């Protein structure tokens, strides 16, 4: 199969759809991989690394889309990319189509087969292609929150870690899935006083077994949320709303 | 030297001044050790064990006190023991003399040299003979407190451990010395939400390094104590007041 | 649906079938909830809290049973409650019917549909409504056992935690399910030398991975049980015998 | 003694020399405490809290300096404060005089007795009044560094925590004192791959005992520093240079 | 059923197919168990222990094979054992038939029903009878590797634990299944700098959650393996190749 | 000062008195360092590394000893080295003179000033130059012991780690100093059931605080040693006998 890795054109998107290691695995399995010039630069992966892994470098995205049977991207296609998609082509990327009717129409019109990473579901209900992003988002959340809590950033001047003899900051995490449990881990590591709420007792039990008295677990319902949220120095929302766009961690 | 280990006569005192292992060490070093018949029974140590360790068993305490140059006990002498003490004899035991003027007079009158365990102080300020009792008292405190918190015992019905999704009990410990840090350890192990207060920042730092976010450390002062104590399900006093009698863990 | 929460009338039963938070969730979902006057007092939950959560307070249990389509209780009905149950009514509570033929007959005679919490089984074989009680029972077991081991309670005078230089108490736990693993956690936290036996190697492996050399795991069979039990200071039975009544933790 | 707590006038200084709890302790000990109006606002401590603790509020700093026998501040006096100091007065604050000849002259000219927090040294060589600031600076360092490593902030796009299957960021800490060991703790908690260098083997041994294989310890010398620093994603300098000004954590 | 436990005749095989505890369980369930004289000696289990557990001791293996309906062994039959197997008999043992055509033919010719431990597969894909051997092999691997790294054994003179201020040895583990995760546990315990590679992200996530920054997890592919292996002081191969013979841990 | 680092000539001694990093530090401080050709080869440190660090390489040890004012070695001088030592020269090395009267005479005769690493004592009683060797010896002990416990090495066939459902090996460590606490750490990491005995309660308390119920601490005396040692699978002697030669870890 001919697999194409275009350069992402969305603003502030530094990721790339495949690393050189991934390219090499495909090539070892007999596939041909096209990589657009500079596709990996935002992630510190130069063209040479891709070439050494067996990829053919392509100067223009139009050429890549015209040849590739499977296009592996990160972000949804943007308008300049709509006309490049074609019938019979496979597109593999994050799509988050719910709030994007124009994109949806463009995909339908192109005749391509588009598979949204965030919808790939394993037999046990896990989302194997969404999970890695959730892990990263969850791990970043306390770090970003800690930044905005700094006095110099307009925050309350609360240090999550506290200090010996001084209370730590209070972090409340709504949801104990992939985002929430990764946020929990870093918030605990930063020394915060963390409370996590979830509607699934089995998740709370699993976290309770792992963290013991380093965290508080609470059954999530209207009342417990109303009681906890006002005392939070940092509130991390980590509930997956199916079909919704990924949340933004920094203010616009 | 002739060392004597009498049987304790104080009510509910089950301890003994020396184990057979201690006897053996002394005998190996060339001393003679007298043990009163039944002295170790309260601690599950039979006369045979003492005999095998090299002790000479003595039927009557009067005989023991008459011969021993050094008497090693647990508790302060009681009135029946006052006349057995004699000039030139060494007495080694817990005394807690501050609230005991009659005992103090009796000791002075006997002419013996009495060394109170609780006053033996190492070069670094530690109390090596009080510490083991403090370790035990501290480790028992949360267990005793947990008992009295049970609904069936007239308590609030709070389980220190809580449960997944349910808040644990709150334990506040005043003082982070030998008693406090041992109580802390068990209270944490029982799953409680523990706050410890001390006036010494170095102690708080040491506990903070060891326990991280499994506990809260607070600088002790009138205000912090006033704020914390009302929210405690279990309050453990662990401040050493020099000269005071050891506290009772169970209600009279 | 009209849901009724009666006050428990069994001696020494301080629990209630639903918290105000549960009531609120039901009310938010459009149900009507009746709560008997004083139903939550044993758990520190006043009538006001239920009213604020949207419940209608009912003075008499007869009125509650007459109106409620679903009755949510804690304990099995007692004889005074038998005549209140009626055909078409749903009863949701712990029943433990095996040793209770009279109760079983009364339920059959009433025509109600009774669902025993302890029999609700998830697809993976777990018992989601029995588990929370098992968690609490398991966490209480070492605390209760520690109490009865105290010399003053007629015990052996063994402190589970031991002390530096002194062996801790030995706890043997038969069964590594919900009760056993929660008992294990608290026994470890209290500093005991814990051995857990189970017939399921996968459970032993899971505990071995979690606790490492803080515990001993042993394959349960007649021989290993015979070898371990005699050396236990505290023996905790944690084997679920289907249909049996919940064990009593305190002597009658 | 009359103790005065002025409002800090240095730009971006939000701290205050004493909390209400500190005021209360002094007042309980018979001292009089003057607090300048608004002194605690930057730290979220209102005038009312000080008044309730027993302080007398003073409108003008001139009045406070004129009356107070002991002035407790945070930062070194600024030129507008120079004329307020007077002979016989005690000044207790951070001074960092080494790079501040003009301030030094002003203090000498005032005739006050100025004690720099950062020079108060305990018998064991510790700096009890510098340590709390070092603890906070150390705990903030990884959080601030993590922020600047974000791609959106112009950084390398390295997440300290890494992710399952992805290498974490590398943090190198020079110095294992109060700042270094607190930075270490948070960096480890954030999931980084941390190496700490120090010239004191005893410090390395202590950290090695505490953290085991969660960190790497290295003997600091020219060669090891040259080898480690180039591979660091985040380099934290934590060496105390006696007499130097406190480092700035954010770029000018 | 009549169950027979022969003595293993393979060189350097010290194991036995069943312990006395296993025998006792079978006997309690009504089975008859024959044990060959001396079968357990290599594992420190004397004939008396088997007899006390209810086994009938048999002098000759021929007699045992002639009577037993089920033969429970450890290792595959060797040529002297081939003629002892017979039609209708059940043989339960490790077989690893892939590289053993002669053995395979002998089994077929015997008419027995042979079940290879290593092929028994649970519903969830686990191999319950291979796992215990994998656990032991995995736990031994770092210990054996550490031995061969010693200078006196011709190794590099690397101590896995390192020392304070000195880098630990680097262990790379290929595969995070039963062998790999047990090897990992001991390698971490010995203080090594461990990297584990696997193709299954879920396994890496599970290990990452358990070990945090005590290990590195890496997605396994040609490139990551090429990069990691050259820097390893100790490389542990822990990939199950279905049908392959168990690896040898010591050089021939 | 002129510092000389000779090549060690003792059989099986692979160490060297100074690393290139140490050389560089001395050179940076203005000293001249002579290194004998090949001195570091046994430790994987080539002549080039020493030259780059600023050392002057010397072909013959005679030349080195003739010039160096300070000789830094690892092992005691052997007879061929006796005549190279000279009056006024400083010798810095491990000596362990107690069982070596001939060496002692040779040193006296040479007129050099010899300082034995193992006798350098810090103000707090620590032995800073013996400790690193003790750390390594302690960490190696369980690894070496585990090797000799293997069945194939003539041992009992005990795996220190045990396995899920199988008891781990029992390690008894006599002495909780530098060797003992490092041995303890690795033995615990290898999964053993470890008991450590020491005569100093403060050491036991420190280990008890650090390891909790992962180890047993026992007060060392004749009786406790007699009771524990017979049950040990691996016994590690870790008591420093002042003046004694370093113990051998492998059988002669």
mmCIF file with all atom_site columns, N, CA and C in Angstrom, chain D residues 165-185:
data_model
loop_
_atom_site.group_PDB
_atom_site.id
_atom_site.type_symbol
_atom_site.label_atom_id
_atom_site.label_alt_id
_atom_site.label_comp_id
_atom_site.label_asym_id
_atom_site.label_entity_id
_atom_site.label_seq_id
_atom_site.pdbx_PDB_ins_code
_atom_site.Cartn_x
_atom_site.Cartn_y
_atom_site.Cartn_z
_atom_site.occupancy
_atom_site.B_iso_or_equiv
_atom_site.pdbx_formal_charge
_atom_site.auth_seq_id
_atom_site.auth_comp_id
_atom_site.auth_asym_id
_atom_site.auth_atom_id
_atom_site.pdbx_PDB_model_num
ATOM 1  N N  . UNK D 1 165 ? 5.615  4.648  26.746 1.00 0.00 ? 165 UNK D N  1
ATOM 2  C CA . UNK D 1 165 ? 6.266  4.375  25.466 1.00 0.00 ? 165 UNK D CA 1
ATOM 3  C C  . UNK D 1 165 ? 7.073  5.520  24.907 1.00 0.00 ? 165 UNK D C  1
ATOM 4  N N  . UNK D 1 166 ? 7.055  6.675  25.584 1.00 0.00 ? 166 UNK D N  1
ATOM 5  C CA . UNK D 1 166 ? 7.774  7.871  25.130 1.00 0.00 ? 166 UNK D CA 1
ATOM 6  C C  . UNK D 1 166 ? 8.665  8.366  26.259 1.00 0.00 ? 166 UNK D C  1
ATOM 7  N N  . UNK D 1 167 ? 9.919  8.665  25.961 1.00 0.00 ? 167 UNK D N  1
ATOM 8  C CA . UNK D 1 167 ? 10.875 9.094  26.983 1.00 0.00 ? 167 UNK D CA 1
ATOM 9  C C  . UNK D 1 167 ? 10.415 10.388 27.654 1.00 0.00 ? 167 UNK D C  1
ATOM 10 N N  . UNK D 1 168 ? 10.607 10.476 28.968 1.00 0.00 ? 168 UNK D N  1
ATOM 11 C CA . UNK D 1 168 ? 10.304 11.720 29.672 1.00 0.00 ? 168 UNK D CA 1
ATOM 12 C C  . UNK D 1 168 ? 11.382 12.767 29.401 1.00 0.00 ? 168 UNK D C  1
ATOM 13 N N  . UNK D 1 169 ? 11.125 14.007 29.811 1.00 0.00 ? 169 UNK D N  1
ATOM 14 C CA . UNK D 1 169 ? 12.130 15.049 29.710 1.00 0.00 ? 169 UNK D CA 1
ATOM 15 C C  . UNK D 1 169 ? 13.252 14.821 30.707 1.00 0.00 ? 169 UNK D C  1
ATOM 16 N N  . UNK D 1 170 ? 14.424 15.345 30.381 1.00 0.00 ? 170 UNK D N  1
ATOM 17 C CA . UNK D 1 170 ? 15.578 15.178 31.266 1.00 0.00 ? 170 UNK D CA 1
ATOM 18 C C  . UNK D 1 170 ? 15.839 16.456 32.035 1.00 0.00 ? 170 UNK D C  1
ATOM 19 N N  . UNK D 1 171 ? 15.857 16.335 33.341 1.00 0.00 ? 171 UNK D N  1
ATOM 20 C CA . UNK D 1 171 ? 16.120 17.478 34.218 1.00 0.00 ? 171 UNK D CA 1
ATOM 21 C C  . UNK D 1 171 ? 17.454 17.245 34.909 1.00 0.00 ? 171 UNK D C  1
ATOM 22 N N  . UNK D 1 172 ? 18.325 18.229 34.841 1.00 0.00 ? 172 UNK D N  1
ATOM 23 C CA . UNK D 1 172 ? 19.597 18.162 35.559 1.00 0.00 ? 172 UNK D CA 1
ATOM 24 C C  . UNK D 1 172 ? 19.587 19.247 36.622 1.00 0.00 ? 172 UNK D C  1
ATOM 25 N N  . UNK D 1 173 ? 19.875 18.845 37.856 1.00 0.00 ? 173 UNK D N  1
ATOM 26 C CA . UNK D 1 173 ? 19.860 19.787 38.975 1.00 0.00 ? 173 UNK D CA 1
ATOM 27 C C  . UNK D 1 173 ? 21.271 19.876 39.539 1.00 0.00 ? 173 UNK D C  1
ATOM 28 N N  . UNK D 1 174 ? 21.801 21.078 39.565 1.00 0.00 ? 174 UNK D N  1
ATOM 29 C CA . UNK D 1 174 ? 23.136 21.289 40.117 1.00 0.00 ? 174 UNK D CA 1
ATOM 30 C C  . UNK D 1 174 ? 22.999 21.740 41.560 1.00 0.00 ? 174 UNK D C  1
ATOM 31 N N  . UNK D 1 175 ? 23.306 20.854 42.484 1.00 0.00 ? 175 UNK D N  1
ATOM 32 C CA . UNK D 1 175 ? 23.204 21.210 43.894 1.00 0.00 ? 175 UNK D CA 1
ATOM 33 C C  . UNK D 1 175 ? 22.064 20.482 44.556 1.00 0.00 ? 175 UNK D C  1
ATOM 34 N N  . UNK D 1 176 ? 22.335 19.853 45.681 1.00 0.00 ? 176 UNK D N  1
ATOM 35 C CA . UNK D 1 176 ? 21.341 19.028 46.364 1.00 0.00 ? 176 UNK D CA 1
ATOM 36 C C  . UNK D 1 176 ? 21.023 19.566 47.750 1.00 0.00 ? 176 UNK D C  1
ATOM 37 N N  . UNK D 1 177 ? 21.029 20.885 47.889 1.00 0.00 ? 177 UNK D N  1
ATOM 38 C CA . UNK D 1 177 ? 20.662 21.501 49.160 1.00 0.00 ? 177 UNK D CA 1
ATOM 39 C C  . UNK D 1 177 ? 19.156 21.711 49.227 1.00 0.00 ? 177 UNK D C  1
ATOM 40 N N  . UNK D 1 178 ? 18.740 22.772 49.912 1.00 0.00 ? 178 UNK D N  1
ATOM 41 C CA . UNK D 1 178 ? 17.309 23.003 50.109 1.00 0.00 ? 178 UNK D CA 1
ATOM 42 C C  . UNK D 1 178 ? 16.617 23.244 48.769 1.00 0.00 ? 178 UNK D C  1
ATOM 43 N N  . UNK D 1 179 ? 17.171 24.114 47.934 1.00 0.00 ? 179 UNK D N  1
ATOM 44 C CA . UNK D 1 179 ? 16.543 24.372 46.635 1.00 0.00 ? 179 UNK D CA 1
ATOM 45 C C  . UNK D 1 179 ? 16.569 23.104 45.778 1.00 0.00 ? 179 UNK D C  1
ATOM 46 N N  . UNK D 1 180 ? 17.730 22.486 45.687 1.00 0.00 ? 180 UNK D N  1
ATOM 47 C CA . UNK D 1 180 ? 17.884 21.336 44.792 1.00 0.00 ? 180 UNK D CA 1
ATOM 48 C C  . UNK D 1 180 ? 17.018 20.164 45.185 1.00 0.00 ? 180 UNK D C  1
ATOM 49 N N  . UNK D 1 181 ? 16.944 19.878 46.475 1.00 0.00 ? 181 UNK D N  1
ATOM 50 C CA . UNK D 1 181 ? 16.179 18.692 46.853 1.00 0.00 ? 181 UNK D CA 1
ATOM 51 C C  . UNK D 1 181 ? 14.678 18.945 46.725 1.00 0.00 ? 181 UNK D C  1
ATOM 52 N N  . UNK D 1 182 ? 14.247 20.190 46.894 1.00 0.00 ? 182 UNK D N  1
ATOM 53 C CA . UNK D 1 182 ? 12.835 20.479 46.660 1.00 0.00 ? 182 UNK D CA 1
ATOM 54 C C  . UNK D 1 182 ? 12.509 20.485 45.168 1.00 0.00 ? 182 UNK D C  1
ATOM 55 N N  . UNK D 1 183 ? 13.416 21.006 44.359 1.00 0.00 ? 183 UNK D N  1
ATOM 56 C CA . UNK D 1 183 ? 13.211 20.949 42.904 1.00 0.00 ? 183 UNK D CA 1
ATOM 57 C C  . UNK D 1 183 ? 13.162 19.492 42.453 1.00 0.00 ? 183 UNK D C  1
ATOM 58 N N  . UNK D 1 184 ? 14.052 18.700 43.010 1.00 0.00 ? 184 UNK D N  1
ATOM 59 C CA . UNK D 1 184 ? 14.123 17.280 42.698 1.00 0.00 ? 184 UNK D CA 1
ATOM 60 C C  . UNK D 1 184 ? 12.794 16.595 42.969 1.00 0.00 ? 184 UNK D C  1
ATOM 61 N N  . UNK D 1 185 ? 12.246 16.899 44.119 1.00 0.00 ? 185 UNK D N  1
ATOM 62 C CA . UNK D 1 185 ? 10.994 16.252 44.514 1.00 0.00 ? 185 UNK D CA 1
ATOM 63 C C  . UNK D 1 185 ? 9.875  16.535 43.523 1.00 0.00 ? 185 UNK D C  1
#
